[in-house]
Backbone as numpy.savetxt, mean C-alpha at the origin, in Angstrom:
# Nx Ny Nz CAx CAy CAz Cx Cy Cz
16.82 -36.45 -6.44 16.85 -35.60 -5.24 15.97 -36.24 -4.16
16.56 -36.48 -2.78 16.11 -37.52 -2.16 14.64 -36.31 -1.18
14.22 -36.43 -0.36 12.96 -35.70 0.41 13.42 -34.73 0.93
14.42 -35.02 1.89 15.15 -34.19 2.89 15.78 -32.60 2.10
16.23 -33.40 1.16 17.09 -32.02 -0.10 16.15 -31.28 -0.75
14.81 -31.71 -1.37 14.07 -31.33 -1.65 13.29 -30.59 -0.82
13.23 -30.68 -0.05 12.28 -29.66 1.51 13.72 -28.66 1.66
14.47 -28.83 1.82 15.75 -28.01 2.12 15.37 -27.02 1.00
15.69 -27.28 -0.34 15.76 -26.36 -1.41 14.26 -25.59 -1.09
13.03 -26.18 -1.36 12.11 -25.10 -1.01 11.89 -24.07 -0.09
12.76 -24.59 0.71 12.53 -24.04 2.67 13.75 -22.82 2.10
14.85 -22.94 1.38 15.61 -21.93 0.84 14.79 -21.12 -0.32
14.04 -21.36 -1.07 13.45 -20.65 -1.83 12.37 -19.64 -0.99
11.19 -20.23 -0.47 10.97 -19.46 0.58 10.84 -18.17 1.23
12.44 -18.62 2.18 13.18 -17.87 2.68 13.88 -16.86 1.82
14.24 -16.58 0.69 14.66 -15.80 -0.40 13.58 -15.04 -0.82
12.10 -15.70 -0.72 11.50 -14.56 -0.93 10.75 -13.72 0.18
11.25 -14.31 0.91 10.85 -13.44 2.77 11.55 -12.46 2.34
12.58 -12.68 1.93 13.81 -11.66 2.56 13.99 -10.44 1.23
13.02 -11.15 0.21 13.26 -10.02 -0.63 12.23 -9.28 -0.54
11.15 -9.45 0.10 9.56 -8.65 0.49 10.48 -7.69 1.77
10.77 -8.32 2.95 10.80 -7.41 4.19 12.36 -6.59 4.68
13.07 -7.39 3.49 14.52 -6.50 3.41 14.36 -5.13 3.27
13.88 -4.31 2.02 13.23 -3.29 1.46 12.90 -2.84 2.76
11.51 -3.32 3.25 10.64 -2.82 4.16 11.65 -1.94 5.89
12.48 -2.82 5.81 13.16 -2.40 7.01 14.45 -1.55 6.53
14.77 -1.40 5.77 14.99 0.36 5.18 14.41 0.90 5.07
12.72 0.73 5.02 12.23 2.15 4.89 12.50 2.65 6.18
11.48 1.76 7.31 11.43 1.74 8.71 12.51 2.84 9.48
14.09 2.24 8.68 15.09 2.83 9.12 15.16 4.10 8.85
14.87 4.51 7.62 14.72 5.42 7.01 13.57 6.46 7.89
12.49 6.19 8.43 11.59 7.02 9.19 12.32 7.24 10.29
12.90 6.53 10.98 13.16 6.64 12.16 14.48 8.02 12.19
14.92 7.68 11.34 16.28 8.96 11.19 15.30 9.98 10.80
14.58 10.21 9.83 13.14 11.42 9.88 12.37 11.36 10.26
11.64 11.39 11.63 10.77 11.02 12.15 9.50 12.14 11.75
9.03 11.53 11.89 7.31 12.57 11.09 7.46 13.77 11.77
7.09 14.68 11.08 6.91 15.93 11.59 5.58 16.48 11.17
5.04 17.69 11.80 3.75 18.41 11.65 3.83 18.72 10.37
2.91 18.78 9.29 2.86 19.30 8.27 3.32 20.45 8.22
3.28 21.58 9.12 3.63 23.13 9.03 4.96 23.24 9.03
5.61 21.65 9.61 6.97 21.93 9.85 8.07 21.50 8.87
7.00 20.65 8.26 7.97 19.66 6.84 8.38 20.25 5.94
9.46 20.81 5.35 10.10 21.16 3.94 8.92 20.80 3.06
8.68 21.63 2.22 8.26 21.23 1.09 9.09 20.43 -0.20
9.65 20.91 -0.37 10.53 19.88 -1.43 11.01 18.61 -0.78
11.23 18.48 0.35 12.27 17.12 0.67 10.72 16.34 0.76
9.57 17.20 1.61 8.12 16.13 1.42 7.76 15.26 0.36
7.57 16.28 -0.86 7.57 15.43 -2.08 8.49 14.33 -2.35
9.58 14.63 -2.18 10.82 13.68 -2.71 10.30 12.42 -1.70
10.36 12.57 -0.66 10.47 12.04 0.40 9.27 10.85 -0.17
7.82 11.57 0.05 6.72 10.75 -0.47 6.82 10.15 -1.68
7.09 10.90 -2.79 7.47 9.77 -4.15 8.02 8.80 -3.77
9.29 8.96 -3.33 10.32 8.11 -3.19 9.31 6.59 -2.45
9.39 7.14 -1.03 8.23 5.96 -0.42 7.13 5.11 -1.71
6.22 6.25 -2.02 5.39 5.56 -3.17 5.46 4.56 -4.10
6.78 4.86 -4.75 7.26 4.40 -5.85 7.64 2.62 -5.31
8.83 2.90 -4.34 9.00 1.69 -3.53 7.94 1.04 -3.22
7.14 1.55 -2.60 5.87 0.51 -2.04 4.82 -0.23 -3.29
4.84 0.62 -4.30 4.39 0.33 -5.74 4.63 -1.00 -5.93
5.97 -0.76 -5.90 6.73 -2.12 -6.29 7.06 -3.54 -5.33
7.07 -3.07 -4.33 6.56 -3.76 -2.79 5.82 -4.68 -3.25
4.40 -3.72 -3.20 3.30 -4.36 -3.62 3.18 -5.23 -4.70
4.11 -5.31 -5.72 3.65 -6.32 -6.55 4.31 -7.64 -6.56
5.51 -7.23 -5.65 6.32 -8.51 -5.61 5.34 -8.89 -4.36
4.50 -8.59 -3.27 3.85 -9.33 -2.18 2.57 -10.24 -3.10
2.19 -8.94 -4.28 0.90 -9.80 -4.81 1.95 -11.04 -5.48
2.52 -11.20 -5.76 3.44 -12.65 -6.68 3.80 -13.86 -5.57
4.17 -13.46 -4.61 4.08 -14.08 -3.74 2.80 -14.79 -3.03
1.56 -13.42 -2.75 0.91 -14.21 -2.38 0.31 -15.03 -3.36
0.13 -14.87 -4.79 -0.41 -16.00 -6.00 0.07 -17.37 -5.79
1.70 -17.18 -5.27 2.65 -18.93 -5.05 2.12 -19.11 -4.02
1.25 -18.42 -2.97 1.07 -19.47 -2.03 -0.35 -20.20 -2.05
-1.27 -19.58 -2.89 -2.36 -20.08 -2.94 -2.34 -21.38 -3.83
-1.60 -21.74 -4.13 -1.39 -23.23 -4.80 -1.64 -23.11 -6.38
-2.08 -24.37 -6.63 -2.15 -24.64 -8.50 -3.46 -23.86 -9.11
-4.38 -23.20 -7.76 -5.77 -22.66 -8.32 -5.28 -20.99 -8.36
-4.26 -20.56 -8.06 -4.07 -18.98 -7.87 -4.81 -18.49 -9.09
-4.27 -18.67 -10.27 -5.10 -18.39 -11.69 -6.40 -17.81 -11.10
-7.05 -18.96 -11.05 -8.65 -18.98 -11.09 -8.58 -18.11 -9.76
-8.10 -17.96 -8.87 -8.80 -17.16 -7.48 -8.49 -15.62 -8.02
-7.48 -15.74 -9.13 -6.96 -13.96 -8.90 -7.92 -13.72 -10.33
-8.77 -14.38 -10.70 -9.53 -13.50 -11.89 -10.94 -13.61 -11.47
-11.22 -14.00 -10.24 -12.23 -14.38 -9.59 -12.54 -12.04 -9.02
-13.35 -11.81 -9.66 -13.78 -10.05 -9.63 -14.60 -10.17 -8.31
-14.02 -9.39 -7.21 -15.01 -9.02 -5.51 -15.31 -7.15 -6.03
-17.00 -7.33 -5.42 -16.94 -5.90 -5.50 -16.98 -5.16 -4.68
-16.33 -5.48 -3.27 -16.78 -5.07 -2.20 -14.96 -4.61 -1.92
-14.28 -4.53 -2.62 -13.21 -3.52 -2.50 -13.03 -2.53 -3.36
-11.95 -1.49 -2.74 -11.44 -0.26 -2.83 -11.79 -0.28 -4.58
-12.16 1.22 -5.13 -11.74 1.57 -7.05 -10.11 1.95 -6.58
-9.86 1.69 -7.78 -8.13 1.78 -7.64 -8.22 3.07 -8.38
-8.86 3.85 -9.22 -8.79 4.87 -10.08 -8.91 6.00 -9.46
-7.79 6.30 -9.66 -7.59 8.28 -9.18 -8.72 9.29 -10.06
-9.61 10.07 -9.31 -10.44 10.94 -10.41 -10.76 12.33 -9.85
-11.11 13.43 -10.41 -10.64 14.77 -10.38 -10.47 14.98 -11.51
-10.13 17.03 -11.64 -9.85 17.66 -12.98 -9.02 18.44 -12.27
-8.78 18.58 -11.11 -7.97 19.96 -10.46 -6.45 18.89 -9.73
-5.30 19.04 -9.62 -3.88 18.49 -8.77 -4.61 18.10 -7.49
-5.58 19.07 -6.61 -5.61 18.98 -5.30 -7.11 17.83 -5.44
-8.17 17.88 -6.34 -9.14 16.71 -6.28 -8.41 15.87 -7.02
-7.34 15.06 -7.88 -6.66 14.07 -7.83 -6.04 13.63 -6.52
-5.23 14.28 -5.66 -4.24 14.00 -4.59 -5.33 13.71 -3.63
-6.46 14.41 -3.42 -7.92 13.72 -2.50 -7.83 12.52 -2.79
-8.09 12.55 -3.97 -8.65 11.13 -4.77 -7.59 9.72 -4.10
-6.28 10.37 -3.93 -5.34 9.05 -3.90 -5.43 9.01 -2.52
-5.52 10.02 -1.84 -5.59 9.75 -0.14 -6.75 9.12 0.53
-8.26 9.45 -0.12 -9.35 8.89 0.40 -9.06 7.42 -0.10
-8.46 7.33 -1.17 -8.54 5.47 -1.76 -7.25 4.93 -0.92
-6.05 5.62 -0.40 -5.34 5.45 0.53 -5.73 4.89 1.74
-6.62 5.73 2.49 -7.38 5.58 3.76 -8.30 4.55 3.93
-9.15 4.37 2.20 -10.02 3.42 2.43 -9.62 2.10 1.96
-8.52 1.75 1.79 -8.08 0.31 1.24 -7.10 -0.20 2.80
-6.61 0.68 4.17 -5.97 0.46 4.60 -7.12 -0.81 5.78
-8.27 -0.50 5.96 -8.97 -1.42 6.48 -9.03 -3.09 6.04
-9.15 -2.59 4.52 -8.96 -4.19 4.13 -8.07 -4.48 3.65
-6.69 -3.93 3.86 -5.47 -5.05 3.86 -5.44 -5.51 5.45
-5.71 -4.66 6.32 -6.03 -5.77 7.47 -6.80 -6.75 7.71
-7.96 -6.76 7.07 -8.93 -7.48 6.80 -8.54 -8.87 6.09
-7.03 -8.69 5.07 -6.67 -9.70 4.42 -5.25 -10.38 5.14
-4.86 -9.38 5.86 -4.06 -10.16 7.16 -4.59 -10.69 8.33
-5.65 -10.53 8.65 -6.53 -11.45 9.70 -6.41 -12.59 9.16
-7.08 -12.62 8.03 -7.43 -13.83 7.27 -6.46 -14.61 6.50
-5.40 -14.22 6.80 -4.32 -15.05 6.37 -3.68 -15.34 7.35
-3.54 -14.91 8.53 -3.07 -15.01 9.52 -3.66 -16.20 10.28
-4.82 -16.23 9.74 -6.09 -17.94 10.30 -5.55 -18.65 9.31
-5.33 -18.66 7.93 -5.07 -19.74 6.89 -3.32 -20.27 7.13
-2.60 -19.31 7.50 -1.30 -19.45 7.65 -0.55 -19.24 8.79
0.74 -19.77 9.12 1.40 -19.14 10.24 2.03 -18.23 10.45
2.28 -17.34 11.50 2.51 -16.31 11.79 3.98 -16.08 10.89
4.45 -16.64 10.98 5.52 -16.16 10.43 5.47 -16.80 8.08
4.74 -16.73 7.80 4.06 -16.64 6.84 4.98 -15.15 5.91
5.86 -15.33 4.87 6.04 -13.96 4.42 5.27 -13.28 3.73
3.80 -13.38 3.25 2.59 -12.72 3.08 2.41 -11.89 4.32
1.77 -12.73 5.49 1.35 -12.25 6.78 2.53 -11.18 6.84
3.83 -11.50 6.85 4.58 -10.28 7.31 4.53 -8.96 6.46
4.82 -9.34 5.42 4.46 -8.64 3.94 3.03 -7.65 4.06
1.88 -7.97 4.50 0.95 -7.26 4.58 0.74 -6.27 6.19
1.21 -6.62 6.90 1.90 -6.11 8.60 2.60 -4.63 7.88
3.51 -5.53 6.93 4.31 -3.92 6.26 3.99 -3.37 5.48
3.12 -3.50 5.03 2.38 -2.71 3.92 1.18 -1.90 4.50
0.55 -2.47 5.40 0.07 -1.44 6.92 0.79 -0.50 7.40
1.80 -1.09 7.53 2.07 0.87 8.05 3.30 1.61 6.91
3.37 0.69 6.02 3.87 2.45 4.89 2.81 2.81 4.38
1.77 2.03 3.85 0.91 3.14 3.52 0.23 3.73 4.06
0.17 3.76 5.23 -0.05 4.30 6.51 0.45 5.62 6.34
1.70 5.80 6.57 3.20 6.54 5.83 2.36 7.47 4.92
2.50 6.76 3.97 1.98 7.80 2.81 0.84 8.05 2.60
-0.09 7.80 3.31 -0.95 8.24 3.23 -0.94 9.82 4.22
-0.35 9.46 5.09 0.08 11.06 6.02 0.75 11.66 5.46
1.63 11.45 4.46 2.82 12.58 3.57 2.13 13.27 2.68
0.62 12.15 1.93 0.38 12.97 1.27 -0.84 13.55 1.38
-1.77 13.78 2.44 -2.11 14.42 3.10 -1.57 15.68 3.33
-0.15 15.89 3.79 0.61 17.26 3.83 0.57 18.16 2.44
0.50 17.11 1.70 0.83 17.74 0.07 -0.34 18.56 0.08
-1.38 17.48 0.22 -2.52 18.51 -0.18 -3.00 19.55 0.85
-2.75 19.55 2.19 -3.04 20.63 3.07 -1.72 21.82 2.09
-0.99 21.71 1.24 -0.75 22.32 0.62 -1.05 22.94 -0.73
-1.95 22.04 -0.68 -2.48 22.26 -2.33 -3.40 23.52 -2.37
-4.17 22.80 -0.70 -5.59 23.59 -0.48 -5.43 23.90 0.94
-4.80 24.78 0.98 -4.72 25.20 2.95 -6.18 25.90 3.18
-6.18 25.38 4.26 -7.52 25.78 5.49 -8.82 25.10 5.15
-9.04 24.07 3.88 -9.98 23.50 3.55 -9.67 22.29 4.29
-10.85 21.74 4.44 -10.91 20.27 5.74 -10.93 19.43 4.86
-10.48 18.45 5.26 -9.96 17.11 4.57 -10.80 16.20 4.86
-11.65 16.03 4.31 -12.55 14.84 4.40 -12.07 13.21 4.93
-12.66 12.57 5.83 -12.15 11.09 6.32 -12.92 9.92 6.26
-12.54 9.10 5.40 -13.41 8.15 4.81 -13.35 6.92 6.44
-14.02 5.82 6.06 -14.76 5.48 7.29 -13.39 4.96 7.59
-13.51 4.26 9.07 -12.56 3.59 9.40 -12.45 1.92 8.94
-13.87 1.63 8.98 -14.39 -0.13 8.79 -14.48 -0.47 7.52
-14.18 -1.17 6.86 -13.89 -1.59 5.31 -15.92 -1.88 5.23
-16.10 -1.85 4.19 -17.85 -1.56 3.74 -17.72 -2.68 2.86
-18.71 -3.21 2.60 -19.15 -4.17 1.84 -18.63 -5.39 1.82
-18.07 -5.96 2.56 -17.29 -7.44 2.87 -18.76 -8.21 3.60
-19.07 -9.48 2.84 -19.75 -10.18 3.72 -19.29 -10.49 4.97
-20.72 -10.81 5.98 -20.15 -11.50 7.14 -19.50 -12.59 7.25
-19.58 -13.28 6.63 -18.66 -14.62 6.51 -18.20 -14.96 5.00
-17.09 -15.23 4.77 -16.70 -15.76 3.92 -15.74 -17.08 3.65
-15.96 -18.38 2.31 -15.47 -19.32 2.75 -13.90 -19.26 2.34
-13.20 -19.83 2.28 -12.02 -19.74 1.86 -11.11 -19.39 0.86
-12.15 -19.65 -0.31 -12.04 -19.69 -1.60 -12.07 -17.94 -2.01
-13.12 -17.47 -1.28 -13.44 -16.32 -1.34 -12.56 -15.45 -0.55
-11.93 -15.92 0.75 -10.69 -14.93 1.39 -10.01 -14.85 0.19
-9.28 -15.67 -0.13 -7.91 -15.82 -1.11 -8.70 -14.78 -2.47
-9.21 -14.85 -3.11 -9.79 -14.55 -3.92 -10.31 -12.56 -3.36
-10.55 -12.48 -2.32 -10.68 -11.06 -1.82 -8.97 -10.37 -1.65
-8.22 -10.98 -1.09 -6.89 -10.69 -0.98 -6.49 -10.88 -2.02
-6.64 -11.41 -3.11 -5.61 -11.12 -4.18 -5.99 -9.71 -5.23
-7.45 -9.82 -5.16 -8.15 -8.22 -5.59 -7.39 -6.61 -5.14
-7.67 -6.93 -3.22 -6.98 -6.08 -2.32 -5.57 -5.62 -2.84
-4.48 -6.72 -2.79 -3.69 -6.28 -3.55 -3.20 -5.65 -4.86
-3.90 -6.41 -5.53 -3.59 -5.75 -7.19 -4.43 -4.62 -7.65
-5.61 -4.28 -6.66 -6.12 -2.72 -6.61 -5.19 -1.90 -5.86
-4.73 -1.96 -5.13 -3.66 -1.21 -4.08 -2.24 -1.37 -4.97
-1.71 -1.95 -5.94 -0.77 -2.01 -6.67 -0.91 -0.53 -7.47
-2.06 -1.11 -8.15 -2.26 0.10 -9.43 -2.83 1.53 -8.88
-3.25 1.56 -7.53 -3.46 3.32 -6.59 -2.31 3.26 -6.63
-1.32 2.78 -5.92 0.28 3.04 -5.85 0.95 3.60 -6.97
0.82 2.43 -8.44 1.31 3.19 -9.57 0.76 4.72 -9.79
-0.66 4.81 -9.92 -1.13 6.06 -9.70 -0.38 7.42 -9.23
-1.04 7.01 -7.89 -0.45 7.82 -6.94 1.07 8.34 -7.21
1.77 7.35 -7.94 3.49 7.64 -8.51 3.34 8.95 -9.44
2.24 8.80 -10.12 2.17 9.55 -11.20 1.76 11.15 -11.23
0.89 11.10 -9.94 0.41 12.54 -9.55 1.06 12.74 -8.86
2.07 12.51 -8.17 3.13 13.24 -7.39 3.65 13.62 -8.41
4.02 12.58 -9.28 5.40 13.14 -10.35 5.14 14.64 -10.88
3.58 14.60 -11.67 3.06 15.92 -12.22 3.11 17.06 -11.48
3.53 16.97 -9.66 3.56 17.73 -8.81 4.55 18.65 -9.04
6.09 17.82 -9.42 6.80 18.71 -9.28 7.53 19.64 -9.97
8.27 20.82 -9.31 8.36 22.22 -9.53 6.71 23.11 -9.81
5.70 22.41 -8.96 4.61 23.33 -9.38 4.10 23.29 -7.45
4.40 22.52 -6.49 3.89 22.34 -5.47 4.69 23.17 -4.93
6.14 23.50 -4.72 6.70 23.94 -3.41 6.67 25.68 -4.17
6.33 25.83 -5.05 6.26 27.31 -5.81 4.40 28.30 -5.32
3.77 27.10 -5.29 2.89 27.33 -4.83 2.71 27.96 -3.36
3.46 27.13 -2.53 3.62 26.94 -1.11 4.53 28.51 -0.88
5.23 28.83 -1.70 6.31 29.89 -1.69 5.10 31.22 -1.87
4.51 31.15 -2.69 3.91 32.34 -3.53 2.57 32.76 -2.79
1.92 31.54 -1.56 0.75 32.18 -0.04 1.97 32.16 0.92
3.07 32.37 0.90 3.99 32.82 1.83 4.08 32.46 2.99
4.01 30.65 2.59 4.27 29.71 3.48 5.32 28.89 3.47
């Protein structure tokens, strides 16, 4: 296989996995836009849930085909960078004893991991070019969980109406001021595969949700 064919075939491989990260993504997109967000007071309860699983579940899985991706791009050291432990990101572990302090649990770790996946698209966005299917890949993973993090927010202003919802910071905490390269790659591959397993999570306490959430919602005669 002469150079030219060989750059061809990779430049097609690639491209196959662009398209299998942001294909997905732009059905969801499509998908919001035909339901465009509504006020919590105004959202169905049952189609919410469905609605949010559904998202969840997808992005779950999103997420792990972006973390596989980003492992192929960090070269022959991915191994060593993705067992390389940062402690300055998100716990991925949902915790509580009550439906409504679990569903906290997944929204504050929701809210607080959404800083540093930007944090890991800056920084890939300096290591790589813009059109990078990581870089795009993490752009979209910004705003569905964005997404769900507001859907399920609704859940729990249902769980627990008129109680205030606590808001974790906006600025990701504990990231050194500088870090060298070794250590971006190695922070972003953490970022992700903690945000994989909140996702699986998060799949799971919705699931336990239902036929017990919109009965609830029925029975304070809302």
């Amino acid at each position: 296989m002469n150079c030219h064919v060989k750059n061809m075939v990779c430049l097609s491989q690639r491209s196959q996995a662009k398209f299998r990260i942001i294909i997905p993504i732009l059905i969801l997109i499509a998908v919001e836009l035909v339901h465009p967000t509504m006020s919590c007071k105004n959202e169905n309860c049952s189609q919410l849930l469905h609605r949010s699983l559904k998202l969840t579940r997808l992005m779950s899985k999103r997420t792990a085909e972006l973390l596989e991706t980003y492992k192929a791009s960090q070269g022959d050291s991915a191994d060593l960078i993705c067992d390389m432990q940062m402690d300055n990101v998100p716990v991925s572990t949902v915790s509580g004893q009550t439906p409504s302090e679990r569903i906290l649990s997944v929204y504050t770790h929701l809210k607080e991991f959404l800083p540093h996946i930007k944090t890991v698209m800056e920084q890939q966005r300096d290591l790589n070019p813009p059109t990078n299917p990581v870089v795009e890949g993490l752009h979209s993973t910004i705003t569905h969980v964005n997404h769900i993090a507001l859907k399920v927010n609704c859940i729990l202003q249902i769980l627990q109406p008129n109680i205030p919802i606590p808001e974790p910071a906006e600025r990701p905490t504990g990231i050194p001021p500088a870090q060298n390269i070794f250590q971006q790659k190695a922070y972003g591959c953490t970022v992700l595969s903690r945000l994989q397993e909140l996702l699986s999570q998060a799949v799971q306490e919705q699931k336990s949700l239902k036929g017990k959430l919109c009965r609830k919602r029925t029975k304070n005669g809302s």
